[in-house]
Short mmCIF file of C-alpha atoms in Angstrom, two decimals:
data_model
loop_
_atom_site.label_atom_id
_atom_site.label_comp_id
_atom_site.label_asym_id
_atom_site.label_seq_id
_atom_site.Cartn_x
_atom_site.Cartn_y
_atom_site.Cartn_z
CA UNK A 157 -235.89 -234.63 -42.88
CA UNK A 158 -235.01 -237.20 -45.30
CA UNK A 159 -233.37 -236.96 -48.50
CA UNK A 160 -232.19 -240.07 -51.00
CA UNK A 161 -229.27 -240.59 -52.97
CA UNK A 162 -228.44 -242.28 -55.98
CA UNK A 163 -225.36 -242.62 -58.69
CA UNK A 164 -224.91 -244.93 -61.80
CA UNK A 165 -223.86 -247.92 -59.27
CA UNK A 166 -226.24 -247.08 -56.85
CA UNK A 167 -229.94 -247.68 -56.79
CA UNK A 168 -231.57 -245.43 -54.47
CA UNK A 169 -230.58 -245.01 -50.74
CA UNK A 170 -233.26 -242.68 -48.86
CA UNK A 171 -231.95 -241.15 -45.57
CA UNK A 172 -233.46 -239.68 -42.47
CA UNK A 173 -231.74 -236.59 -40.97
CA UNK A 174 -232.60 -235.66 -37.13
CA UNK A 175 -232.64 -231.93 -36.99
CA UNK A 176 -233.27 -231.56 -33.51
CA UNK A 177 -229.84 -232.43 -32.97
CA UNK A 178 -226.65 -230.42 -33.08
CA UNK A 179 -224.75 -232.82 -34.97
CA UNK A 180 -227.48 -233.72 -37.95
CA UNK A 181 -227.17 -237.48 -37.77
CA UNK A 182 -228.41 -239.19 -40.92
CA UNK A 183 -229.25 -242.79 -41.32
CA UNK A 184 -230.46 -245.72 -43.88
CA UNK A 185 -234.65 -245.00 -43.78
CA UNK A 186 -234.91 -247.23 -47.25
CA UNK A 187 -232.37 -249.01 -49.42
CA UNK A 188 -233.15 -250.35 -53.28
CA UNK A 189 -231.60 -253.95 -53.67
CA UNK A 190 -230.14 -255.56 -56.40
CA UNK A 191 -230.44 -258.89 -56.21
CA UNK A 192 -227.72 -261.37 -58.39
CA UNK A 193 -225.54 -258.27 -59.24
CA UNK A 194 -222.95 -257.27 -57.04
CA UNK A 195 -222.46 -253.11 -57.70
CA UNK A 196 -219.36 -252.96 -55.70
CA UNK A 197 -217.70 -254.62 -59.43
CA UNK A 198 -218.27 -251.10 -61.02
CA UNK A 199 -217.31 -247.70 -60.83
CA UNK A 200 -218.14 -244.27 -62.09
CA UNK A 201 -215.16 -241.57 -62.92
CA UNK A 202 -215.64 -237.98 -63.80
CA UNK A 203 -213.63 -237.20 -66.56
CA UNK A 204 -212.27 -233.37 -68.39
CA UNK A 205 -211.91 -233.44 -71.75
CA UNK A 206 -210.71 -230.37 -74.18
CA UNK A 207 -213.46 -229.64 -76.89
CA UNK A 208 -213.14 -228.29 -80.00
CA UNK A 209 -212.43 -224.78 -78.83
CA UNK A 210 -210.69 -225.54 -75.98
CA UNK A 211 -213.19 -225.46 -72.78
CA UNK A 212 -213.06 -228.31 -70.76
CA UNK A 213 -216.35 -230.48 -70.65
CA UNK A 214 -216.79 -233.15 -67.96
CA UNK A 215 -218.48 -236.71 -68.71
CA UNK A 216 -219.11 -239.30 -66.38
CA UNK A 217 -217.35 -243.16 -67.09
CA UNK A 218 -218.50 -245.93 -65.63
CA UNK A 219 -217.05 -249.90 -66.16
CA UNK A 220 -216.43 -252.87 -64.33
CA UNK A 221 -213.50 -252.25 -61.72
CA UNK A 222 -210.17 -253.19 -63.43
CA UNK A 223 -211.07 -252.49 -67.12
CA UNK A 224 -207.99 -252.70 -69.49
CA UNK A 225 -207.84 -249.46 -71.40
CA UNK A 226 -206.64 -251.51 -74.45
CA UNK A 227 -209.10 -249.31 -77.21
CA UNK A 228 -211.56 -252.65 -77.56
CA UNK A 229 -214.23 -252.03 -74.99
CA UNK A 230 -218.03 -251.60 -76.13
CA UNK A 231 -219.00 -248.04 -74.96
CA UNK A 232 -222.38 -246.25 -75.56
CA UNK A 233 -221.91 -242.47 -75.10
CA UNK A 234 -224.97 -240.75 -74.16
CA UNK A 235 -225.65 -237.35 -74.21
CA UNK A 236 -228.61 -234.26 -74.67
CA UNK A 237 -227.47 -230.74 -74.30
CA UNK A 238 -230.74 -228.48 -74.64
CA UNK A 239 -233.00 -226.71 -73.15
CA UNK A 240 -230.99 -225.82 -69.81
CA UNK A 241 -231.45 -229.93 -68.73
CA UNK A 242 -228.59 -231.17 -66.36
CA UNK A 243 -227.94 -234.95 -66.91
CA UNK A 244 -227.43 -236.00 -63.31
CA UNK A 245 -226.15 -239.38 -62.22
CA UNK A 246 -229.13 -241.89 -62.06
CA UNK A 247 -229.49 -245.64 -61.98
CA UNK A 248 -230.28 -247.94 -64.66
CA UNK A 249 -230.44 -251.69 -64.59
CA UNK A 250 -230.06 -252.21 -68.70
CA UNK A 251 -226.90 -249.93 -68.03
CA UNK A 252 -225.34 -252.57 -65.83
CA UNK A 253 -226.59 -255.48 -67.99
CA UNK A 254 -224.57 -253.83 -70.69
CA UNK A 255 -221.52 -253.35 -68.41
CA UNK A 256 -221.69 -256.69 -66.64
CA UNK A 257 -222.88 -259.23 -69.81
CA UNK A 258 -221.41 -257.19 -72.88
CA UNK A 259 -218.22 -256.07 -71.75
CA UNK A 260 -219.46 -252.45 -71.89
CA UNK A 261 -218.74 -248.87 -70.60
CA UNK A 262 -221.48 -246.25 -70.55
CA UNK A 263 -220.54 -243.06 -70.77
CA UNK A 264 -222.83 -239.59 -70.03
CA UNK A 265 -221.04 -236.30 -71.52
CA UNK A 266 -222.14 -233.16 -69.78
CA UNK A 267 -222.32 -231.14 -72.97
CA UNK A 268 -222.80 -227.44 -73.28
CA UNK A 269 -226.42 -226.66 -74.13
CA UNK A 270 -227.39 -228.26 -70.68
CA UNK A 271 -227.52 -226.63 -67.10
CA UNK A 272 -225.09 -228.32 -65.41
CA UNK A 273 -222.84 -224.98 -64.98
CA UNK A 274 -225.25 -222.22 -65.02
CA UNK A 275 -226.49 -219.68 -67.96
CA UNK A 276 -223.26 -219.67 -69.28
CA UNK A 277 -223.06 -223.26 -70.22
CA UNK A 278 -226.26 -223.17 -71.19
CA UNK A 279 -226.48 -220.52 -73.62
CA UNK A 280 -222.71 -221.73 -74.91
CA UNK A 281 -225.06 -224.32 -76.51
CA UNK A 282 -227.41 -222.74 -78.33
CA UNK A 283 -228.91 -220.72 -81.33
CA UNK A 284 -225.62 -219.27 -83.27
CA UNK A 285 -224.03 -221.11 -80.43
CA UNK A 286 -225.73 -224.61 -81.32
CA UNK A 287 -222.54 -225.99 -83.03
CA UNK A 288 -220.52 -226.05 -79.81
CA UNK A 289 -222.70 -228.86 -78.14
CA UNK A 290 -222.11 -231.22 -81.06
CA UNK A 291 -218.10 -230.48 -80.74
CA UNK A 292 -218.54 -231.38 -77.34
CA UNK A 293 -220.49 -234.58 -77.91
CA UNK A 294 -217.51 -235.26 -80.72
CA UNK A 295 -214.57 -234.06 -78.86
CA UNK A 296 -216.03 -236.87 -76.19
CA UNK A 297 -215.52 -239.66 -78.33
CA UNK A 298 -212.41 -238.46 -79.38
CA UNK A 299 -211.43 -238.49 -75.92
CA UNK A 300 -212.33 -242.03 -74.95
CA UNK A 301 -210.56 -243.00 -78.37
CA UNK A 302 -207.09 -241.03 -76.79
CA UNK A 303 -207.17 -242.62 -73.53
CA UNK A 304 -207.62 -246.28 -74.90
CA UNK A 305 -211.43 -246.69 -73.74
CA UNK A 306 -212.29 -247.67 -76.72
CA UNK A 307 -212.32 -246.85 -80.56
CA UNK A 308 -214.05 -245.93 -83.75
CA UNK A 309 -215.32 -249.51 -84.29
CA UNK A 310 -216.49 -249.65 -80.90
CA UNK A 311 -218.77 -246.91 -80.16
CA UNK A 312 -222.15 -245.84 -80.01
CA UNK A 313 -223.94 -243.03 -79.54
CA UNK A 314 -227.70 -242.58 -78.19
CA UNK A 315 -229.77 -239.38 -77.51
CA UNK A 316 -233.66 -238.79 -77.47
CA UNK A 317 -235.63 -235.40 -78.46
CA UNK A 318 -233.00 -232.87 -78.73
CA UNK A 319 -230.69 -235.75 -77.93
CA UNK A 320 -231.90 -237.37 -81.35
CA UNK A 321 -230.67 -234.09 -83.18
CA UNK A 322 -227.77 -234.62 -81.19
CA UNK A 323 -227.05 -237.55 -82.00
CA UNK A 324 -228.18 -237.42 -86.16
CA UNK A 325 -225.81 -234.42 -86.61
CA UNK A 326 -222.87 -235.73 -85.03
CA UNK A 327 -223.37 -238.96 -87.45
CA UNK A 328 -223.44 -237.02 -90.38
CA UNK A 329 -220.33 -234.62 -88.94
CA UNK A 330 -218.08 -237.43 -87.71
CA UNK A 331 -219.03 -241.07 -89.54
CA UNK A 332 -215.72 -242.44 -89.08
CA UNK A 333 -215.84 -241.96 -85.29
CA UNK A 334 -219.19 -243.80 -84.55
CA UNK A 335 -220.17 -247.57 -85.32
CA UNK A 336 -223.70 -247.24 -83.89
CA UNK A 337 -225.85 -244.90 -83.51
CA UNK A 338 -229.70 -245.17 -81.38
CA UNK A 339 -231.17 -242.25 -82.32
CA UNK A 340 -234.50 -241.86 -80.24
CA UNK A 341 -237.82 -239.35 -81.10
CA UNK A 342 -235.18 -237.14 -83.20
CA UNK A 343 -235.74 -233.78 -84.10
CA UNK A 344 -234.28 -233.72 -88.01
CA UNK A 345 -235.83 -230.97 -90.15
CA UNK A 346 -234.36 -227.90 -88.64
CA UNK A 347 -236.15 -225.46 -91.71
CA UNK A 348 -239.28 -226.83 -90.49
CA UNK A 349 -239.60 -227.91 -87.10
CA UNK A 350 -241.28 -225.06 -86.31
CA UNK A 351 -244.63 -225.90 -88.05
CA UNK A 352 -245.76 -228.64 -86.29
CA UNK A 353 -247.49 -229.30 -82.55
CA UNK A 354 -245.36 -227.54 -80.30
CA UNK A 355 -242.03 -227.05 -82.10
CA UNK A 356 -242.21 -223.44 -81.93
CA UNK A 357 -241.64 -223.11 -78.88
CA UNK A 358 -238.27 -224.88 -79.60
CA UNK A 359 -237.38 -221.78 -81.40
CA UNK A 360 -235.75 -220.68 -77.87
CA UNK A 361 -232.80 -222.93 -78.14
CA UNK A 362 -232.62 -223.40 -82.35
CA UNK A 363 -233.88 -219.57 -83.55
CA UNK A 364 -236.31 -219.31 -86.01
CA UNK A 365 -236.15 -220.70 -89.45
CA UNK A 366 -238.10 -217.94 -90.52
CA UNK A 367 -235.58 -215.14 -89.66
CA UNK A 368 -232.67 -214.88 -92.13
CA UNK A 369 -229.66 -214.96 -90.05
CA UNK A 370 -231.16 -217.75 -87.55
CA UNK A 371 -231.66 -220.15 -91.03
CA UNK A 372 -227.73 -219.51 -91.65
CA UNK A 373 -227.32 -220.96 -88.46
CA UNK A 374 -229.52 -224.19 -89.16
CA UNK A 375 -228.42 -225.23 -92.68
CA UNK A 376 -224.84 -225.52 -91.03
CA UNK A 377 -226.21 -228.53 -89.22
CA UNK A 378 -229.60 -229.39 -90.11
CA UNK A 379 -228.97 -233.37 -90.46
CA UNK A 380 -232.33 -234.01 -93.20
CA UNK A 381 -229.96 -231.79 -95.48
CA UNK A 382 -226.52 -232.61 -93.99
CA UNK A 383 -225.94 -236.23 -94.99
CA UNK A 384 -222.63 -236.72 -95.88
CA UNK A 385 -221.81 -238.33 -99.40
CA UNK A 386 -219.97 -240.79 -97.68
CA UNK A 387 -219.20 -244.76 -98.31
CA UNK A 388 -218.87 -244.53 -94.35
CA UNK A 389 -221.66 -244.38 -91.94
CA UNK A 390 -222.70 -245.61 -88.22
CA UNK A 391 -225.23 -248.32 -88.01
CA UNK A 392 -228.17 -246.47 -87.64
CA UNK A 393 -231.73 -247.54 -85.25
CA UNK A 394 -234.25 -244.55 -85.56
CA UNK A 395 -237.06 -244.96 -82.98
CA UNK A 396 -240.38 -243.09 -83.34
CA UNK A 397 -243.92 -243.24 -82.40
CA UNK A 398 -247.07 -243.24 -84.08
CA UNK A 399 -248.57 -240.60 -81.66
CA UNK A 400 -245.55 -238.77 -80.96
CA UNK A 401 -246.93 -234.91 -80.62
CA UNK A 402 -244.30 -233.93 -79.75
CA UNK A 403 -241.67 -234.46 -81.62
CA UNK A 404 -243.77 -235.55 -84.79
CA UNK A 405 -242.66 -238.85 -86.21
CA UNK A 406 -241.91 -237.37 -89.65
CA UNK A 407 -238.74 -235.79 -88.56
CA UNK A 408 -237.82 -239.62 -88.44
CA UNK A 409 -240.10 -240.91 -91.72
CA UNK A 410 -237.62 -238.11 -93.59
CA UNK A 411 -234.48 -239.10 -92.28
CA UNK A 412 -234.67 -242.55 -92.55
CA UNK A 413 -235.91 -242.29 -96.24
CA UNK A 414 -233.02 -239.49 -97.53
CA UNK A 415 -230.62 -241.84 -95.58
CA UNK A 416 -231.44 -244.79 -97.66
CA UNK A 417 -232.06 -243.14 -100.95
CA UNK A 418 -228.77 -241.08 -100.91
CA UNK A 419 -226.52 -243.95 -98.59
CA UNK A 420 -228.25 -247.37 -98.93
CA UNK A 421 -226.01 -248.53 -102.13
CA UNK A 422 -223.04 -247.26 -100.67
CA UNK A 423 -222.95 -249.37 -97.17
CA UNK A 424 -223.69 -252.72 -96.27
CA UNK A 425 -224.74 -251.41 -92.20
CA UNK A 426 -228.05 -251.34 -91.59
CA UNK A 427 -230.21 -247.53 -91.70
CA UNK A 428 -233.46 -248.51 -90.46
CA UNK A 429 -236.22 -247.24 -88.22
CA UNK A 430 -238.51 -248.63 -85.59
CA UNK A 431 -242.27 -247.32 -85.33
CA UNK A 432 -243.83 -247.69 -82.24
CA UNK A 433 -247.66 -248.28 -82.26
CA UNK A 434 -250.36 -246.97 -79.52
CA UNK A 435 -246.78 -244.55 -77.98
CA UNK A 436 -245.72 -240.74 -77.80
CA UNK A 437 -242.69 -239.15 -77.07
CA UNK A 438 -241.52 -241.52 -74.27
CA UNK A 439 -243.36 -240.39 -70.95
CA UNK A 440 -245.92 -242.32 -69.58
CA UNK A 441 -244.83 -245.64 -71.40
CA UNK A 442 -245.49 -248.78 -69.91
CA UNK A 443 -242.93 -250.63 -68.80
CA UNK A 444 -243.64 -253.43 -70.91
CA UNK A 445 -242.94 -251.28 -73.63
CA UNK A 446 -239.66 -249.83 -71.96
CA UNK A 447 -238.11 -253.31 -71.39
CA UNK A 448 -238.83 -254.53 -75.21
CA UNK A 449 -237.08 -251.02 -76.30
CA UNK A 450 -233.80 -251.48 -73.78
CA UNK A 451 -233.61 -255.28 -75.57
CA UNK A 452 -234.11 -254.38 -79.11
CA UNK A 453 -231.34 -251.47 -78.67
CA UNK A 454 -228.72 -253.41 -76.85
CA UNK A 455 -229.68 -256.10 -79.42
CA UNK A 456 -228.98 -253.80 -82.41
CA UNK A 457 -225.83 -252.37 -80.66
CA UNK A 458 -224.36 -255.76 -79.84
CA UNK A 459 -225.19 -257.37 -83.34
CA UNK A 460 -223.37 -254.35 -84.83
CA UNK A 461 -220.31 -254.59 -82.75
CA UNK A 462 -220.72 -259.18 -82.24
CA UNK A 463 -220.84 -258.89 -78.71
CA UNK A 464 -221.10 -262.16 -77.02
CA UNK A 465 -222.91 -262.09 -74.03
CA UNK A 466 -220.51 -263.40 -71.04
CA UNK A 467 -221.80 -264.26 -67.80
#
């Protein structure tokens, strides 16, 4: 039998099992390399953290080995929390680019909405529930504020799809906790999503705009028509796609045009969008088109925050 493993400082390690013997001996089959990188310089922590109504969420840390916890480090939160999705440890090489080059900690919060503990956790994070993910996501950055990881001026946020919604709402709920925001394939209108390609289907997880007590639930949050009147705001990078039918790219056109109209005089940061050409909703995109996306990101996040790139 073989199986492979992999973390956020691991690659991919596949392993062959003998099950003809009593003892189940497993060894290295295939190993991923990374060359000019040593990966035994970072490592990955499981934190608990106390959300907003007091269950405890995990997230998963991961920084060079010996990181001061002096509340200056670069850290771009991640996070989803839909549609019964686990976010499972995987490897990224732009992750440890970030870490090695930029100073930077990436962070994964295991929101509720997801499956990582069961129906329970799942359906915590949904419908009239919906709320609960985005104090998770927030109670997250409060908690890497606490314990000295970083701070206000130093963290970003990034989600795609339901991520995006994720990550709009929690910049229009907490502005003063996030400095940049990279906000991919967002979902935004929550009184319309519904009426377009497949969004109603999404109704699952976000009820029905058309139902009464399901739209009380959505204007709570629904970021096209949440935007804070604020002189404070994240640095915001919308990405969408011209053939996005998915997630339809006017959730973004919408957002990025009530940002400016009602925000734009009020804050120097940039609120802008990117629109893909010849793209969807991410899958199937050519790597060529992946790598340009990881640099203009990490190129918006560490103009925002003047990183200096450090070898």
């Amino acid at each position: 039998m073989f199986f492979k493993f992999t973390s956020y400082t691991t690659p991919g390690v596949i392993y062959h099992v003998d099950l003809s013997s009593d003892q189940f001996p497993s060894k290295v089959y295939k190993e991923t390399s990374l060359t000019g990188i040593d990966l035994n310089d970072f490592e990955t922590k499981q934190i608990f953290f106390k959300s907003k109504d007091g269950t405890q969420v995990p997230m998963f840390v991961t920084h060079r080995k010996g990181l001061e916890l002096n509340g200056t480090n670069p850290t771009l939160m991640y996070g989803y929390g839909g549609f019964n999705i686990s976010l499972t440890p995987s490897f990224s090489v732009s992750q440890i680019i970030f870490m090695r080059h930029l100073g930077g900690v990436h962070v994964v919060a295991n929101i509720r909405g997801g499956g990582e503990y069961g129906k329970e956790w799942f359906e915590g994070g949904i419908r009239a529930n919906k709320q609960r993910s985005y104090d998770d996501f927030i109670s997250a950055g409060e908690a890497l504020c606490r314990h000295g990881y970083t701070s206000p001026e130093r963290l970003a946020i990034e989600g795609g799809s339901n991520g995006g919604l994720l990550v709009a709402t929690c910049c229009n709920q907490r502005p003063d906790l996030f400095r940049v925001a990279l906000c991919h394939v967002p979902v935004i209108d929550m009184y319309r999503f519904h009426k377009f390609t497949i969004g109603h289907a999404w109704r699952s997880d976000f009820g029905d705009p058309d139902v009464e007590e399901h739209f009380q639930w959505l204007q709570k949050y629904s970021p096209l028509h949440t935007i804070p009147n604020s002189n404070i705001y994240p640095s915001i990078l919308l990405l969408t796609a011209d053939h996005d039918d998915r997630v339809v790219p006017l959730h973004s056109l919408k957002f990025i045009a009530t940002i400016q109209k009602k925000l734009g005089s009020k804050t120097e940061r940039p609120l802008i969008v990117k629109v893909d050409t010849k793209s969807g909703h991410g899958a199937g995109k050519p790597t060529s088109k992946r790598l340009q996306e990881s640099a203009e990101c990490y190129g918006f996040l560490a103009r925002e925050m003047k990183l200096s790139w450090s070898e």
